[in-house]
mmCIF file of C-alpha atoms and ligand atoms in Angstrom:
data_model
loop_
_atom_site.group_PDB
_atom_site.id
_atom_site.type_symbol
_atom_site.label_atom_id
_atom_site.label_comp_id
_atom_site.label_asym_id
_atom_site.label_seq_id
_atom_site.Cartn_x
_atom_site.Cartn_y
_atom_site.Cartn_z
ATOM 1 C CA UNK A 294 -0.012 -0.023 0.045
ATOM 2 C CA UNK A 295 0.926 3.744 -0.424
ATOM 3 C CA UNK A 296 0.055 7.210 0.517
ATOM 4 C CA UNK A 297 -1.024 9.415 -1.931
ATOM 5 C CA UNK A 298 -0.732 13.362 -2.018
ATOM 6 C CA UNK A 299 -3.862 15.276 -1.523
ATOM 7 C CA UNK A 300 -4.441 18.124 -3.403
ATOM 8 C CA UNK A 301 -5.899 21.368 -1.996
ATOM 9 C CA UNK A 302 -7.715 23.998 -3.703
ATOM 10 C CA UNK A 303 -7.813 26.021 -5.613
ATOM 11 C CA UNK A 304 -6.789 23.414 -7.950
ATOM 12 C CA UNK A 305 -8.292 23.206 -11.677
ATOM 13 C CA UNK A 306 -8.594 19.193 -11.117
ATOM 14 C CA UNK A 307 -10.736 19.786 -8.027
ATOM 15 C CA UNK A 308 -13.239 21.315 -10.618
ATOM 16 C CA UNK A 309 -13.364 19.060 -13.748
ATOM 17 C CA UNK A 310 -16.303 16.113 -13.860
ATOM 18 C CA UNK A 311 -14.706 12.807 -13.443
ATOM 19 C CA UNK A 312 -14.724 9.473 -16.010
ATOM 20 C CA UNK A 313 -17.133 6.552 -15.612
ATOM 21 C CA UNK A 314 -14.851 2.950 -14.450
ATOM 22 C CA UNK A 315 -15.547 0.904 -17.059
ATOM 23 C CA UNK A 316 -14.434 -2.379 -15.352
ATOM 24 C CA UNK A 317 -12.781 -3.040 -11.586
ATOM 25 C CA UNK A 318 -9.510 -4.278 -12.400
ATOM 26 C CA UNK A 319 -5.725 -5.254 -10.013
ATOM 27 C CA UNK A 320 -4.604 -1.622 -10.843
ATOM 28 C CA UNK A 321 -8.325 -0.020 -9.385
ATOM 29 C CA UNK A 322 -8.319 -2.155 -6.356
ATOM 30 C CA UNK A 323 -4.682 -1.521 -5.619
ATOM 31 C CA UNK A 324 -5.852 2.570 -6.154
ATOM 32 C CA UNK A 325 -8.792 2.206 -3.611
ATOM 33 C CA UNK A 326 -6.562 0.398 -1.369
ATOM 34 C CA UNK A 327 -4.416 3.542 -1.096
ATOM 35 C CA UNK A 328 -6.939 6.132 -1.129
ATOM 36 C CA UNK A 329 -8.207 4.362 1.905
ATOM 37 C CA UNK A 330 -4.274 4.287 3.572
ATOM 38 C CA UNK A 331 -4.501 7.990 2.555
ATOM 39 C CA UNK A 332 -7.678 8.967 4.054
ATOM 40 C CA UNK A 333 -6.894 6.874 7.358
ATOM 41 C CA UNK A 334 -3.094 9.070 7.549
ATOM 42 C CA UNK A 335 -5.055 12.169 6.929
ATOM 43 C CA UNK A 336 -7.092 11.796 8.741
ATOM 44 C CA UNK A 337 -10.104 11.887 6.791
ATOM 45 C CA UNK A 338 -13.815 10.205 6.836
ATOM 46 C CA UNK A 339 -13.904 10.157 3.022
ATOM 47 C CA UNK A 340 -11.838 10.602 0.042
ATOM 48 C CA UNK A 341 -12.743 10.938 -3.771
ATOM 49 C CA UNK A 342 -10.402 9.883 -6.791
ATOM 50 C CA UNK A 343 -10.218 13.705 -8.051
ATOM 51 C CA UNK A 344 -8.341 14.337 -4.656
ATOM 52 C CA UNK A 345 -5.299 12.780 -5.365
ATOM 53 C CA UNK A 346 -5.473 13.507 -9.055
ATOM 54 C CA UNK A 347 -7.259 10.828 -10.569
ATOM 55 C CA UNK A 348 -10.510 11.574 -12.531
ATOM 56 C CA UNK A 349 -12.410 8.725 -11.633
ATOM 57 C CA UNK A 350 -15.835 8.238 -10.579
ATOM 58 C CA UNK A 351 -14.037 6.366 -7.329
ATOM 59 C CA UNK A 352 -14.701 6.726 -3.672
ATOM 60 C CA UNK A 353 -13.425 5.862 -0.322
ATOM 61 C CA UNK A 354 -15.273 6.458 3.159
ATOM 62 C CA UNK A 355 -14.893 5.013 6.684
ATOM 63 C CA UNK A 356 -17.259 7.307 9.229
ATOM 64 C CA UNK A 357 -16.672 4.710 11.758
ATOM 65 C CA UNK A 358 -14.428 6.991 13.622
ATOM 66 C CA UNK A 359 -13.397 3.456 15.832
ATOM 67 C CA UNK A 360 -9.843 2.454 14.866
ATOM 68 C CA UNK A 361 -10.359 -0.722 16.923
ATOM 69 C CA UNK A 362 -13.258 -0.954 14.366
ATOM 70 C CA UNK A 363 -12.965 0.340 10.933
ATOM 71 C CA UNK A 364 -16.121 0.073 8.365
ATOM 72 C CA UNK A 365 -13.932 0.867 4.691
ATOM 73 C CA UNK A 366 -16.093 1.104 2.065
ATOM 74 C CA UNK A 367 -15.078 1.419 -1.357
ATOM 75 C CA UNK A 368 -17.420 2.728 -4.142
ATOM 76 C CA UNK A 369 -16.976 2.155 -8.061
ATOM 77 C CA UNK A 370 -19.392 4.794 -10.178
ATOM 78 C CA UNK A 371 -21.858 5.625 -6.951
ATOM 79 C CA UNK A 372 -25.380 6.973 -8.079
ATOM 80 C CA UNK A 373 -27.934 8.979 -5.960
ATOM 81 C CA UNK A 374 -31.127 6.714 -7.084
ATOM 82 C CA UNK A 375 -33.077 8.572 -4.071
ATOM 83 C CA UNK A 376 -33.103 11.155 -1.821
ATOM 84 C CA UNK A 377 -35.165 12.557 1.012
ATOM 85 C CA UNK A 378 -37.214 15.464 0.688
ATOM 86 C CA UNK A 379 -36.324 16.169 4.109
ATOM 87 C CA UNK A 380 -33.362 18.368 4.589
ATOM 88 C CA UNK A 381 -30.432 18.036 7.072
ATOM 89 C CA UNK A 382 -27.406 20.848 8.207
ATOM 90 C CA UNK A 383 -24.010 19.346 8.812
ATOM 91 C CA UNK A 384 -20.869 21.660 9.591
ATOM 92 C CA UNK A 385 -18.618 20.057 6.517
ATOM 93 C CA UNK A 386 -14.978 19.738 6.155
ATOM 94 C CA UNK A 387 -12.780 18.816 3.741
ATOM 95 C CA UNK A 388 -9.383 17.316 3.091
ATOM 96 C CA UNK A 389 -8.903 19.636 0.082
ATOM 97 C CA UNK A 390 -9.960 22.703 1.704
ATOM 98 C CA UNK A 391 -7.720 22.459 4.924
ATOM 99 C CA UNK A 392 -8.886 24.274 8.154
ATOM 100 C CA UNK A 393 -11.899 25.584 6.755
ATOM 101 C CA UNK A 394 -15.398 24.348 7.590
ATOM 102 C CA UNK A 395 -19.093 25.810 6.677
ATOM 103 C CA UNK A 396 -22.570 24.636 7.303
ATOM 104 C CA UNK A 397 -24.000 22.608 4.115
ATOM 105 C CA UNK A 398 -27.792 21.848 3.413
ATOM 106 C CA UNK A 399 -28.188 18.482 1.650
ATOM 107 C CA UNK A 400 -30.849 15.905 1.987
ATOM 108 C CA UNK A 401 -31.020 13.923 5.082
ATOM 109 C CA UNK A 402 -30.938 10.704 3.607
ATOM 110 C CA UNK A 403 -29.979 9.008 0.408
ATOM 111 C CA UNK A 404 -29.974 5.861 -1.596
ATOM 112 C CA UNK A 405 -26.833 4.896 -3.595
ATOM 113 C CA UNK A 406 -26.034 2.492 -6.044
ATOM 114 C CA UNK A 407 -22.362 1.520 -6.906
ATOM 115 C CA UNK A 408 -20.087 -1.322 -7.731
ATOM 116 C CA UNK A 409 -18.165 -2.987 -4.878
ATOM 117 C CA UNK A 410 -14.251 -3.773 -5.588
ATOM 118 C CA UNK A 411 -15.627 -7.285 -6.851
ATOM 119 C CA UNK A 412 -17.088 -5.448 -9.449
ATOM 120 C CA UNK A 413 -20.728 -6.514 -8.423
ATOM 121 C CA UNK A 414 -23.670 -3.706 -7.916
ATOM 122 C CA UNK A 415 -24.735 -2.919 -4.375
ATOM 123 C CA UNK A 416 -27.506 -0.382 -3.066
ATOM 124 C CA UNK A 417 -27.014 1.414 0.256
ATOM 125 C CA UNK A 418 -29.344 3.564 2.540
ATOM 126 C CA UNK A 419 -27.865 6.180 4.612
ATOM 127 C CA UNK A 420 -28.949 8.925 7.137
ATOM 128 C CA UNK A 421 -26.549 11.373 9.259
ATOM 129 C CA UNK A 422 -22.920 11.569 9.226
ATOM 130 C CA UNK A 423 -23.003 8.517 6.243
ATOM 131 C CA UNK A 424 -25.355 10.149 4.136
ATOM 132 C CA UNK A 425 -23.316 13.730 4.474
ATOM 133 C CA UNK A 426 -19.943 12.040 3.390
ATOM 134 C CA UNK A 427 -21.828 9.845 0.435
ATOM 135 C CA UNK A 428 -23.263 13.403 -1.213
ATOM 136 C CA UNK A 429 -19.771 15.208 -0.700
ATOM 137 C CA UNK A 430 -17.749 12.134 -1.906
ATOM 138 C CA UNK A 431 -20.262 12.235 -4.750
ATOM 139 C CA UNK A 432 -20.198 15.551 -5.565
ATOM 140 C CA UNK A 433 -16.419 15.967 -5.709
ATOM 141 C CA UNK A 434 -16.982 13.366 -9.041
ATOM 142 C CA UNK A 435 -18.503 16.386 -10.496
ATOM 143 C CA UNK A 436 -15.852 18.866 -9.548
ATOM 144 C CA UNK A 437 -18.374 20.301 -6.937
ATOM 145 C CA UNK A 438 -16.628 21.253 -3.351
ATOM 146 C CA UNK A 439 -18.517 22.007 -0.420
ATOM 147 C CA UNK A 440 -17.834 25.284 -1.008
ATOM 148 C CA UNK A 441 -20.119 25.555 -3.881
ATOM 149 C CA UNK A 442 -23.429 24.913 -1.572
ATOM 150 C CA UNK A 443 -22.304 28.121 0.206
ATOM 151 C CA UNK A 444 -22.185 31.864 -0.331
ATOM 152 C CA UNK A 445 -20.425 33.235 -2.920
ATOM 153 C CA UNK A 446 -18.744 35.694 -0.075
ATOM 154 C CA UNK A 447 -17.654 33.108 2.123
ATOM 155 C CA UNK A 448 -16.758 30.791 -0.733
ATOM 156 C CA UNK A 449 -14.270 33.692 -2.001
ATOM 157 C CA UNK A 450 -12.962 34.478 1.742
ATOM 158 C CA UNK A 451 -12.009 30.645 1.784
ATOM 159 C CA UNK A 452 -10.420 30.073 -1.982
ATOM 160 C CA UNK A 453 -8.583 33.092 -1.328
ATOM 161 C CA UNK A 454 -7.054 32.378 1.984
ATOM 162 C CA UNK A 455 -6.091 28.893 0.500
ATOM 163 C CA UNK A 456 -4.662 30.727 -2.721
ATOM 164 C CA UNK A 457 -2.776 32.838 -0.906
ATOM 165 C CA UNK A 458 -0.963 29.787 1.594
ATOM 166 C CA UNK A 459 -0.074 28.009 -1.855
ATOM 167 C CA UNK A 460 2.383 31.165 -2.550
ATOM 168 C CA UNK A 461 3.636 31.614 0.680
ATOM 169 C CA UNK A 462 4.580 27.798 0.447
ATOM 170 C CA UNK A 463 5.786 28.643 -2.948
ATOM 171 C CA UNK A 464 8.315 31.528 -1.844
ATOM 172 C CA UNK A 465 9.204 29.484 1.419
ATOM 173 C CA UNK A 466 9.894 26.404 -0.285
HETATM 174 O O1 LIG B 582 -12.934 14.015 6.197
HETATM 175 C C1 LIG B 582 -13.552 14.695 6.388
HETATM 176 N N1 LIG B 582 -14.778 14.813 7.169
HETATM 177 C C2 LIG B 582 -15.937 15.635 6.483
HETATM 178 C C3 LIG B 582 -16.645 16.172 7.563
HETATM 179 C C4 LIG B 582 -17.848 16.560 7.397
HETATM 180 C C5 LIG B 582 -18.423 16.442 6.013
HETATM 181 C C6 LIG B 582 -17.687 16.133 5.154
HETATM 182 C C7 LIG B 582 -16.531 15.155 5.547
HETATM 183 S S1 LIG B 582 -15.496 14.313 4.293
HETATM 184 C C8 LIG B 582 -13.911 14.915 4.864
HETATM 185 C C9 LIG B 582 -12.734 14.251 3.802
HETATM 186 C C10 LIG B 582 -13.077 14.992 2.541
HETATM 187 O O2 LIG B 582 -12.416 16.016 2.410
HETATM 188 N N2 LIG B 582 -13.629 14.122 1.766
HETATM 189 O O3 LIG B 582 -13.712 14.345 0.571
HETATM 190 NI NI1 LIG B 583 -13.800 16.619 -0.124
#
């Protein structure tokens, strides 16, 4: 297994729709395992392939928050097949927007269809943090970040701060 580096915004790779995966092969399984390792190390509760520079429809998630009982999930070509009318707010963060958090409103429950690491189609219905995380990760596959769900003013404040710290890191290096 290997750790991958996580792309921080602003970066054009985080704003592009990702390609569907055609077949789940050994290379793809290795990528998903590396994504899980990268997510646990960060640490984070989810990671989408574009965050490591791979523009494919792949997501890994573990919302268990209990290192003794991990519940890793690997989803290929995930699709929302149903979302509740009921909405819910959650204070979201993103490994590609480090140290920035905002309330985001999304459907409270979703049903998601995806392929697992063996290529089999699965469906799950989720609420709570898993529903938030699934929607957050699937947004990444469309090139959408949580800041795209908040006011333009708040979004620009966050993106300008990140841009500024990137430029400073270039000077420091
Ligand atoms: O680690 C993460 N935590 C988090 C908290 C609230 C809502 C969404 C998330 S996902 C985030 C990891 C990440 O950036 N995934 O894309
Ligand atoms: Ni994210």
